[in-house]
Coordinates of C-alpha atoms in Angstrom, one line a residue:
Chain A
X42 CA -79.0 24.0 86.1
X43 CA -76.4 21.2 85.8
X44 CA -78.0 17.9 84.9
X45 CA -74.7 16.1 85.8
X46 CA -75.4 14.8 89.3
X47 CA -72.8 14.0 91.9
X48 CA -74.0 10.6 93.3
X49 CA -72.6 8.6 96.2
X50 CA -73.7 5.0 95.5
X51 CA -73.5 1.9 97.7
X52 CA -71.8 3.5 100.6
X53 CA -71.7 0.9 103.4
X54 CA -71.7 1.6 107.1
X55 CA -72.5 -0.1 110.4
X56 CA -75.6 0.7 112.4
X57 CA -73.6 3.3 114.3
X58 CA -72.4 5.0 111.1
X59 CA -68.8 3.6 110.8
X60 CA -67.5 3.0 107.3
X61 CA -64.0 1.7 108.2
X62 CA -61.9 0.9 111.2
X63 CA -58.8 2.7 112.2
X64 CA -55.2 1.6 111.3
X65 CA -56.1 0.6 107.7
X66 CA -53.2 -1.4 106.1
X67 CA -52.5 -3.9 103.4
X68 CA -53.6 -7.0 105.2
X69 CA -56.6 -5.2 106.8
X70 CA -57.9 -2.8 104.1
X71 CA -60.8 -1.7 106.3
X72 CA -58.7 -1.4 109.5
X73 CA -59.4 -2.8 112.9
X74 CA -62.7 -3.6 114.5
X75 CA -64.9 -3.7 111.4
X76 CA -65.2 -6.8 109.2
X77 CA -65.8 -5.6 105.6
X78 CA -67.4 -9.0 104.8
X79 CA -70.3 -8.0 107.1
X80 CA -70.8 -4.7 105.4
X81 CA -70.5 -6.1 101.9
X82 CA -72.4 -9.4 102.1
X83 CA -75.7 -8.0 100.9
X84 CA -74.0 -6.7 97.7
X85 CA -71.9 -9.7 97.1
X86 CA -75.1 -11.9 97.1
X87 CA -76.6 -10.0 94.1
X88 CA -76.4 -10.9 90.4
X89 CA -75.0 -7.5 89.5
X90 CA -72.1 -7.3 91.9
X91 CA -69.2 -6.3 89.7
X92 CA -66.7 -8.7 91.4
X93 CA -69.0 -11.7 91.0
X94 CA -67.0 -14.6 89.6
X95 CA -69.8 -17.2 89.1
X96 CA -73.3 -17.0 87.7
X97 CA -76.3 -16.7 89.9
X98 CA -77.1 -14.2 92.6
X99 CA -80.3 -12.5 93.7
X100 CA -82.3 -10.1 91.5
X101 CA -84.5 -8.6 94.2
X102 CA -84.3 -5.2 95.9
X103 CA -80.5 -5.3 96.7
X104 CA -79.7 -5.9 93.0
X105 CA -81.3 -2.6 92.0
X106 CA -78.6 -0.9 94.1
X107 CA -75.6 -2.9 92.8
X108 CA -76.6 -2.5 89.2
X109 CA -77.2 1.2 89.7
X110 CA -73.5 1.6 90.5
X111 CA -72.3 2.3 87.0
X112 CA -75.6 3.6 85.4
X113 CA -74.9 6.9 83.5
X114 CA -71.6 7.4 85.3
X115 CA -68.8 9.2 83.4
X116 CA -66.2 9.7 86.2
X117 CA -65.5 8.7 89.8
X118 CA -64.0 10.8 92.7
X119 CA -62.3 8.8 95.5
X120 CA -60.2 9.6 98.5
X121 CA -56.6 8.5 98.6
X122 CA -57.3 6.0 101.3
X123 CA -59.7 4.1 99.0
X124 CA -56.9 3.8 96.4
X125 CA -54.2 2.6 98.7
X126 CA -53.5 1.4 102.2
X127 CA -50.2 3.3 102.2
X128 CA -49.6 6.8 103.5
X129 CA -46.9 9.3 102.6
X130 CA -45.0 9.8 99.3
X131 CA -45.9 7.5 96.4
X132 CA -42.2 6.8 95.8
X133 CA -42.1 4.7 99.0
X134 CA -44.5 2.1 97.3
X135 CA -43.7 2.4 93.6
X136 CA -45.4 -0.8 92.5
X137 CA -48.8 0.0 94.0
X138 CA -51.5 0.4 91.4
X139 CA -54.7 0.2 93.4
X140 CA -56.7 -2.7 94.8
X141 CA -58.3 -3.7 91.6
X142 CA -55.8 -5.6 89.5
X143 CA -55.2 -5.0 85.7
X144 CA -58.9 -4.4 84.9
X145 CA -60.4 -2.0 87.5
X146 CA -64.2 -2.0 87.4
X147 CA -64.5 1.7 87.0
X148 CA -63.9 2.0 83.2
X149 CA -64.0 5.8 83.4
X150 CA -61.6 8.5 84.6
X151 CA -61.1 8.3 88.3
X152 CA -59.9 11.3 90.3
X153 CA -57.9 10.4 93.4
X154 CA -57.7 13.2 96.0
X155 CA -54.2 13.4 97.5
X156 CA -51.6 15.9 98.5
X157 CA -49.0 13.8 96.8
X158 CA -49.1 14.3 93.1
X159 CA -48.0 11.8 90.5
X160 CA -48.6 11.2 86.8
X161 CA -51.9 9.6 85.6
X162 CA -52.1 5.8 85.7
X163 CA -54.0 3.9 83.0
X164 CA -55.1 0.3 83.6
X165 CA -57.3 -1.1 80.9
X166 CA -60.3 1.2 80.5
X167 CA -59.7 3.1 83.7
X168 CA -57.3 6.1 84.1
X169 CA -56.5 7.3 87.6
X170 CA -55.7 11.1 87.9
X171 CA -54.1 12.3 91.1
X172 CA -55.4 15.7 92.2
X173 CA -54.6 18.0 95.1
X174 CA -57.5 20.5 95.2
X175 CA -60.6 21.3 97.2
X176 CA -63.9 19.4 96.6
X177 CA -65.5 22.0 94.3
X178 CA -62.4 22.1 92.0
X179 CA -62.2 18.3 91.9
X180 CA -65.9 18.0 91.1
X181 CA -65.4 20.6 88.3
X182 CA -62.6 18.5 86.8
X183 CA -64.6 15.3 87.1
X184 CA -67.7 16.8 85.5
X185 CA -65.6 17.9 82.5
X186 CA -64.1 14.4 82.2
X187 CA -67.6 12.8 82.5
X188 CA -68.7 14.3 79.3
X189 CA -72.3 15.0 80.3
X190 CA -72.8 11.9 82.4
X191 CA -73.0 11.8 86.2
X192 CA -70.1 11.7 88.6
X193 CA -69.9 9.0 91.2
X194 CA -68.5 9.9 94.6
X195 CA -66.8 6.7 95.6
X196 CA -65.8 7.3 99.2
X197 CA -64.4 6.5 101.7
X198 CA -66.6 8.1 104.3
X199 CA -64.1 10.9 105.1
X200 CA -64.3 12.0 101.4
X201 CA -68.1 11.7 101.5
X202 CA -68.2 14.0 104.5
X203 CA -66.0 16.6 102.8
X204 CA -68.3 16.8 99.8
X205 CA -71.4 16.9 102.1
X206 CA -69.9 19.8 104.1
X207 CA -69.2 21.6 100.8
X208 CA -72.9 20.9 99.8
X209 CA -71.9 19.3 96.5
X210 CA -73.7 16.0 96.8
X211 CA -76.9 15.5 94.9
X212 CA -77.9 11.9 95.8
X213 CA -76.5 9.6 98.5
X214 CA -77.2 5.9 98.9
X215 CA -76.0 4.4 102.2
X216 CA -76.6 0.7 103.1
X217 CA -76.6 0.4 106.8
X218 CA -75.7 -3.1 108.1
X219 CA -77.1 -4.5 111.4
X220 CA -73.8 -4.5 113.2
X221 CA -72.2 -2.2 115.8
X222 CA -68.6 -1.1 115.1
X223 CA -68.1 0.9 118.2
X224 CA -65.3 3.1 116.9
X225 CA -63.7 3.9 113.5
X226 CA -64.1 6.3 110.7
X227 CA -67.5 7.8 110.9
X228 CA -69.9 8.9 108.1
X229 CA -72.5 10.4 110.5
X230 CA -73.7 10.5 114.0
X231 CA -77.2 9.9 112.7
X232 CA -78.9 9.9 109.2
X233 CA -81.0 12.7 110.6
X234 CA -78.0 15.0 110.4
X235 CA -78.8 15.4 106.7
X236 CA -82.5 16.0 106.8
X237 CA -82.2 19.8 106.7
X238 CA -80.9 19.5 103.1
X239 CA -82.1 16.1 101.8
X240 CA -85.2 14.1 101.4
X241 CA -84.8 10.6 102.8
X242 CA -86.4 7.2 102.0
X243 CA -85.5 4.5 104.5
X244 CA -86.0 1.1 102.9
X245 CA -85.4 -2.1 104.9
X246 CA -84.2 -5.0 102.7
X247 CA -85.0 -8.6 103.2
X248 CA -81.2 -9.2 103.4
X249 CA -81.0 -7.3 106.7
X250 CA -79.4 -4.0 105.5
X251 CA -81.4 -0.8 105.5
X252 CA -81.0 1.3 102.5
X253 CA -81.0 5.0 103.1
X254 CA -81.7 7.1 100.0
X255 CA -81.1 10.8 100.2
X256 CA -81.8 13.3 97.5
X257 CA -81.4 17.1 97.5
X258 CA -84.4 19.2 98.7
Chain B
X43 CA -77.4 -20.4 79.5
X44 CA -78.8 -17.4 77.9
X45 CA -77.7 -14.2 79.6
X46 CA -80.4 -12.2 77.8
X47 CA -83.2 -11.9 80.4
X48 CA -86.8 -11.4 79.7
X49 CA -87.8 -8.7 82.2
X50 CA -91.3 -7.4 83.0
X51 CA -90.7 -3.9 84.5
X52 CA -93.0 -1.4 86.2
X53 CA -96.2 -3.5 85.7
X54 CA -98.9 -1.6 87.7
X55 CA -101.9 -3.3 89.3
X56 CA -104.5 -2.7 92.0
X57 CA -104.3 -4.4 95.4
X58 CA -106.7 -7.0 94.0
X59 CA -104.4 -7.7 91.0
X60 CA -106.2 -5.8 88.2
X61 CA -104.1 -4.1 85.6
X62 CA -106.8 -2.6 83.4
X63 CA -110.6 -2.3 83.3
X64 CA -112.9 -3.8 80.7
X65 CA -114.1 -2.0 77.6
X66 CA -110.8 -0.3 76.8
X67 CA -111.3 2.5 74.2
X68 CA -109.8 5.6 72.9
X69 CA -111.1 8.0 75.5
X70 CA -110.6 5.4 78.3
X71 CA -107.4 3.6 77.5
X72 CA -107.5 1.6 80.7
X73 CA -111.2 0.8 80.4
X74 CA -113.9 1.2 83.0
X75 CA -113.6 1.1 86.7
X76 CA -109.8 1.7 87.1
X77 CA -108.3 5.1 87.1
X78 CA -104.8 4.8 85.6
X79 CA -103.7 8.0 87.3
X80 CA -104.0 6.1 90.6
X81 CA -101.8 3.3 89.4
X82 CA -99.2 5.6 87.8
X83 CA -98.9 8.4 90.3
X84 CA -95.9 6.9 92.1
X85 CA -94.0 6.7 88.8
X86 CA -95.0 10.1 87.6
X87 CA -93.6 11.7 90.7
X88 CA -90.1 10.4 90.0
X89 CA -87.3 12.2 88.4
X90 CA -86.7 9.5 85.8
X91 CA -90.3 9.1 84.6
X92 CA -89.9 9.1 80.7
X93 CA -92.9 11.3 80.2
X94 CA -91.8 13.9 82.6
X95 CA -92.1 17.4 81.0
X96 CA -90.6 19.6 83.7
X97 CA -87.5 19.2 85.9
X98 CA -87.6 17.9 89.5
X99 CA -89.1 14.7 90.8
X100 CA -88.1 12.4 93.5
X101 CA -84.9 10.4 93.5
X102 CA -85.8 7.9 96.3
X103 CA -86.8 4.3 96.1
X104 CA -89.5 4.7 93.4
X105 CA -87.0 6.3 91.1
X106 CA -84.8 3.2 91.0
X107 CA -87.7 1.4 89.4
X108 CA -88.6 4.1 86.8
X109 CA -84.9 4.5 85.8
X110 CA -84.5 0.7 85.5
X111 CA -87.1 0.7 82.8
X112 CA -84.7 1.1 79.9
X113 CA -81.4 -0.2 81.5
X114 CA -79.8 -2.7 79.2
X115 CA -83.0 -3.2 77.2
X116 CA -82.6 -4.1 73.5
X117 CA -86.2 -4.9 72.5
X118 CA -89.8 -4.8 73.9
X119 CA -92.6 -7.3 73.5
X120 CA -96.1 -5.9 74.0
X121 CA -99.7 -7.1 73.5
X122 CA -101.8 -5.6 70.8
X123 CA -104.1 -4.0 73.4
X124 CA -101.2 -1.9 74.7
X125 CA -100.5 -0.6 71.2
X126 CA -104.0 0.4 70.3
X127 CA -107.5 0.7 71.8
X128 CA -109.0 -0.6 68.5
X129 CA -109.8 -4.2 67.8
X130 CA -110.2 -6.0 64.5
X131 CA -108.3 -5.3 61.2
X132 CA -105.8 -2.5 61.1
X133 CA -107.4 -1.2 57.9
X134 CA -110.3 0.1 59.9
X135 CA -108.1 2.6 61.6
X136 CA -105.4 3.4 59.1
X137 CA -104.0 6.5 60.9
X138 CA -103.4 4.8 64.3
X139 CA -99.6 4.8 65.1
X140 CA -99.7 4.0 68.9
X141 CA -100.2 6.1 71.9
X142 CA -96.8 7.7 72.0
X143 CA -96.7 10.4 69.2
X144 CA -93.8 10.9 66.8
X145 CA -91.1 9.9 69.4
X146 CA -92.1 6.8 71.3
X147 CA -90.0 6.3 74.4
X148 CA -88.9 2.7 73.5
X149 CA -86.0 3.5 71.1
X150 CA -85.6 -0.2 70.3
X151 CA -87.5 -2.7 68.1
X152 CA -90.9 -3.4 69.6
X153 CA -92.8 -6.6 68.9
X154 CA -96.5 -6.2 69.0
X155 CA -98.4 -9.5 69.3
X156 CA -101.4 -9.6 67.0
X157 CA -103.3 -12.0 64.7
X158 CA -103.6 -9.1 62.2
X159 CA -100.3 -8.7 60.4
X160 CA -99.1 -5.4 58.9
X161 CA -95.8 -3.9 57.7
X162 CA -93.3 -2.6 60.3
X163 CA -93.9 1.0 61.5
X164 CA -90.9 3.2 62.3
X165 CA -91.3 6.3 64.4
X166 CA -88.0 8.0 65.2
X167 CA -85.7 5.5 67.0
X168 CA -88.5 2.9 67.5
X169 CA -89.7 0.3 65.0
X170 CA -92.9 -1.6 65.7
X171 CA -93.0 -5.2 64.3
X172 CA -96.3 -6.9 64.2
X173 CA -96.1 -10.6 64.8
X174 CA -98.6 -13.5 65.0
X175 CA -96.8 -16.3 66.9
X176 CA -96.6 -18.1 70.2
X177 CA -94.7 -16.5 73.1
X178 CA -91.6 -18.6 72.7
X179 CA -91.3 -17.7 69.0
X180 CA -91.9 -14.0 69.7
X181 CA -89.2 -14.1 72.4
X182 CA -86.8 -15.7 70.1
X183 CA -87.3 -12.9 67.5
X184 CA -87.0 -10.2 70.2
X185 CA -83.8 -11.7 71.6
X186 CA -82.3 -11.7 68.2
X187 CA -83.3 -8.1 67.6
X188 CA -82.0 -7.1 71.1
X189 CA -78.4 -7.9 70.1
X190 CA -77.2 -9.3 73.4
X191 CA -79.3 -7.0 75.6
X192 CA -82.3 -8.0 77.7
X193 CA -85.8 -8.0 76.4
X194 CA -88.5 -6.1 78.2
X195 CA -92.0 -7.6 78.5
X196 CA -94.1 -4.5 78.4
X197 CA -97.6 -5.8 79.1
X198 CA -100.5 -5.6 79.4
X199 CA -101.3 -8.0 82.1
X200 CA -102.8 -10.6 79.7
X201 CA -99.6 -10.7 77.8
X202 CA -97.6 -11.1 81.1
X203 CA -99.8 -14.0 82.0
X204 CA -99.2 -15.7 78.7
X205 CA -95.4 -15.5 79.1
X206 CA -95.7 -16.6 82.7
X207 CA -97.7 -19.6 81.7
X208 CA -95.0 -20.5 79.1
X209 CA -92.4 -20.1 81.9
X210 CA -90.4 -17.5 79.8
X211 CA -90.2 -14.7 82.4
X212 CA -86.9 -14.2 84.2
X213 CA -87.7 -11.2 86.4
X214 CA -91.0 -9.4 87.1
X215 CA -91.5 -6.1 88.9
X216 CA -95.1 -5.3 89.8
X217 CA -96.0 -2.1 91.6
X218 CA -99.2 -2.8 93.6
X219 CA -101.3 0.4 94.4
X220 CA -103.4 0.6 97.5
X221 CA -106.8 0.7 95.6
X222 CA -109.4 -2.0 94.9
X223 CA -110.5 -2.3 91.3
X224 CA -113.2 -5.0 91.9
X225 CA -113.2 -6.3 88.4
X226 CA -111.2 -6.0 85.2
X227 CA -108.2 -7.6 83.6
X228 CA -106.3 -9.6 86.1
X229 CA -102.6 -10.3 86.5
X230 CA -103.0 -12.7 89.4
X231 CA -105.3 -13.8 92.1
X232 CA -102.4 -13.4 94.6
X233 CA -98.6 -12.8 94.3
X234 CA -98.3 -16.2 96.0
X235 CA -99.4 -17.9 92.8
X236 CA -95.8 -17.4 91.5
X237 CA -93.8 -18.5 94.5
X238 CA -93.3 -22.1 93.3
X239 CA -91.1 -20.7 90.5
X240 CA -89.9 -17.3 91.7
X241 CA -88.1 -15.7 94.7
X242 CA -90.0 -12.6 95.9
X243 CA -89.0 -9.5 97.7
X244 CA -91.9 -7.4 98.9
X245 CA -90.9 -3.8 99.3
X246 CA -93.3 -1.1 100.6
X247 CA -92.5 2.3 99.3
X248 CA -93.0 5.6 101.2
X249 CA -95.2 6.6 98.2
X250 CA -97.8 4.0 99.2
X251 CA -97.3 1.4 96.5
X252 CA -95.8 -2.0 97.3
X253 CA -93.1 -3.1 94.9
X254 CA -93.1 -6.9 94.3
X255 CA -89.8 -8.1 92.8
X256 CA -89.8 -11.7 91.4
X257 CA -86.8 -13.5 90.1
X258 CA -86.5 -17.0 88.8
X259 CA -85.6 -19.7 91.4

């Protein structure tokens, strides 16, 4: 039995299961029709939010989720569309180095799934590896890089779906915000879609989001 | 501003605020009238419970609390009555080395508050220091030993009360079980006693306990 879990942590969707709008681009990283500030506000209010720039913040329920983000994580897997708003060959946007500046918060190897290969990119403590492979192969590479620690499945929701379909996800935390997106890129039709394979705790937070905690049966 | 928090984690009480019965002794570590199995069952069912001896366990809400127990902790403070069921001079029970066997789960310095001094006791990665001082002085010693990490306030409830009265607690997590103890050693008359100084999230768990999460205003 592997004790290295694949954990999707702090995945944020609307009440109707949408994680991003369509037509994602540089000035609208989450695309049209869905304001990411609404999805992220619960996390941004916590003391442990990695992007926090001033002291303070809440240390109640929501903070358990933001501070769990990097606990015992040795590598991350993300889809190409989380790394960049651009599509097509990397050569068209040679200066793009991800959304996170010179010190990305990951501080581990990160495996970016893409059909367009390129050499690894190291920024401070984070190295991005670009990999064109199926989910099981990517997970195998990430587990090796994680050196005994867990692997975080970082999203977006399309990538989460691929790993769920391949039955590779061990735990999944989804924060559902009380907004309707209507259309966009969808994680699920309903959380109940996963109940054949997962236990589920549904935990309403005083902040207004409802945390959905899935773990493998 | 100190960024080393004093955190009381996984404190377990009955619905009427009792953390232990009276007349604690070797064969009844929690004293009379309160079955510790009832208070601890939610934690024992989780995957991250430190005393777990077989694989499995839940990874839902309750597991966030058990796995938070040692996150970023560099030292623990406990009352003498958590360390031993015996009272009076240590010389009367020279073989007593705590409840936890040869490998205590703490793996940090532990400061045991007692009027009876004795030399430090090292068991595997844990060293117990016995200290006769007021809460502020004990916390100062523990912070120094924690080398920048947080300090856990380990209980029992009498010790928690002393640190609350001295206004030294930064965060407090209390798991309230749905049982009535009637009498015993009391953490509070009501969680509302603390609301003048703390924010509070009240989070019912599917397991039946209600997590109370306090953080300093």
